[in-house]
Amino acid sequence: MITIEDVHKAFGANRVLQGVDLTVARGTSTVVIGGSGTGKSVLIKCILGLVTPDRGRITVDGEDALRPKSRDAFLARFGMLFQGGALFDSLPVWQNVAFRLLRGRLKRPREEARAIALDRLARVGLKPGVADLYPAELSGGMQKRVGLARAIAASPEIIFFDEPTTGLDPIMAGVINALIREIVTEMGATAITITHDMSSVRAIADRVAMLHGGVIRWEGPVAAMDAAEDPYLQQFIHGRAEGPIETVR
Amino acid sequence: MNPALPLARLGRATLDALAAIGQVTLFALSALSHLVRPPFYLREFGQQVMQVGWFSLPVVGMTALFTGGALALQIYAGGARFNAEAVVPQIVAIGMARELGPVMAGLMVAARVASSIAAELGTMKVTEQIDALTTLSTHPVKYLAVPRLLAATLAMPVLVAVADAIGIMGGWLVGTTRLGFNSAAYLKNTTDFLQAWDIGSGLVKGAVFGFIVALMGCWFGMNSARGAQGVGRATKGAVVAASVLILAANYVLTELFFSA
Ligand SMILES: Nc1ncnc2c1ncn2[C@@H]1O[C@H](COP(=O)(O)OP(=O)(O)OP(=O)(O)O)[C@@H](O)[C@H]1O
Ligand SMILES: [Mg+2]
């Protein structure tokens, strides 16, 4: 279980998070939605310790995420898909996917690591021929899927997906949505997904949280989303230009 | 204008500089502590030895060759003023081994290696690859900085040795073809005159310069600001800082080694 309490983060004068509270139960899938630049990526980076909050508490199964007893052991439980892919461009695709399996505490023989990498690539719809290419030789959508394969390579308990389907065609987006759902229901993983795509929200989410104005504006089960009365949420899910969320034109 | 403003600016700049020195020192200490703790990334170390050492050989060799040649011409011209033309072999040898070999190699490696390390790590930083390393349970200092620091520190003395040899050869080429020295006598004068510490001190300088180059490259790269502009600034900063620090360290080491 991940609990986030009263988390604040500012970059200079830019107050991004202003008291975020959120709880994510083990084995569930939570989708975080919210306008561009509201701090969704910053929020999950806080959980991983990549960004240090100015204030607040984050715990994972009771352990303080900001000061874990062993950072190595703590991070070994997580997988993360970065918004921009963040693939290592000095390594071929398969070594990117198997990065964790080639060194450190999860190290295993090279052959085995490669076999796992090929399996994960297949699950995100990439052919074995891609394995020996370098990230710079791939299209944007392919890079995103390699990033996804890397995030799930070591079968982590907790996975964060930062916009897994942006830049993918609708069919591939459907495949990825199904994959994320499967990882949660069949493997029992806990997932937090950030997305702007409402069809992804409906396919992936158990619960939905909307970040706006530095706080969680609305949180609830996906089934309650359409009936919710929050005008901000309604404007967002229907993509209306008119409403309480200001759009600069 | 507020009359205290220049003073305030000076104060701020001094504080910033002190803070930066503190941060770089902490960074270096953290790298050293990772150096002795497993896991060790041998593959990355090997790659960096190739990058820093092997691929720097041509540029260091060329620089040394021309420097040695020019040095011979100057010493000959200067020596002629008090009938001491004959000292060319000895002074070329001592000048290359003690000063110009390490300094020229250090500056060339600063230009070639500090820039490429800073640009590479800076790009990794701004494309979140360094964050990704962390989430994959790999410490960025251990994985990125330690192999580069170690490779540069170990490879530079070898580069300096090569620079010494080629620089002396440049002097010999000019001495025998342009200045009328006898080849065998030139070489004998060189070998009889040079002492082990003349060469050894240059190699020690080389190791220090190598450490400076990699440290500046890594520190500026890993602290790069966001965007292409940030990487550009990090690269420039790394080369400038490495070059200035090499010359400053060179002076300090020369004082330490040779002042009576
Ligand atoms: N390292 C940083 N330094 C300074 N500002 C930052 C940094 N990281 C994020 N920000 C700022 O924090 C705000 C939120 O950024 P974040 O990337 O979390 O947005 P987001 O909700 O993920 O948006 P998007 O949907 O467009 O990805 C932005 O205004 C951004 O400029
Ligand atoms: Mg984002």
XYZ file of C-alpha atoms and ligand atoms in Angstrom, chain A residues 10-12 14 16-17 34-43 45 51 83 162-163 194 196 211, chain B residues 128 226, ligand 1:
57
model
C 7.846 23.861 -5.421
C 10.463 24.663 -8.058
C 11.442 28.215 -7.202
C 6.417 27.517 -9.207
C 3.586 22.463 -8.223
C 2.283 20.201 -5.440
C -4.909 16.094 -14.799
C -3.928 18.903 -17.121
C -0.513 19.241 -18.649
C 1.983 20.685 -16.172
C -0.101 20.004 -13.057
C 2.667 17.887 -11.526
C 1.650 14.309 -12.260
C 5.158 13.261 -13.255
C 6.636 15.119 -10.286
C 4.254 13.245 -7.953
C 9.057 10.914 -8.977
C 12.429 14.418 -6.476
C 7.316 9.822 -19.999
C 3.958 7.766 -17.165
C 1.760 8.160 -20.259
C -0.624 8.689 -15.704
C -4.541 11.871 -20.796
C -4.675 16.289 -9.860
C 16.031 11.340 -17.519
C 17.576 21.262 -18.398
N 13.370 19.450 -12.385
C 12.520 20.479 -12.498
N 12.951 21.740 -12.352
C 12.110 22.776 -12.448
N 10.801 22.669 -12.710
C 10.303 21.438 -12.881
C 11.127 20.276 -12.789
N 10.358 19.183 -13.000
C 9.117 19.648 -13.220
N 9.065 20.995 -13.153
C 7.871 21.833 -13.295
O 6.818 21.246 -12.553
C 5.599 21.371 -13.240
C 4.939 20.013 -13.346
O 5.688 19.186 -14.174
P 5.266 17.689 -14.507
O 6.280 17.163 -15.451
O 5.009 16.937 -13.273
O 3.895 17.908 -15.285
P 2.881 16.807 -15.763
O 1.646 16.921 -14.950
O 3.528 15.481 -15.795
O 2.562 17.328 -17.229
P 2.431 16.503 -18.608
O 1.075 15.932 -18.628
O 2.582 17.572 -19.643
O 3.499 15.504 -18.614
C 5.900 22.040 -14.559
O 5.536 23.392 -14.438
C 7.381 21.897 -14.713
O 7.904 23.015 -15.378
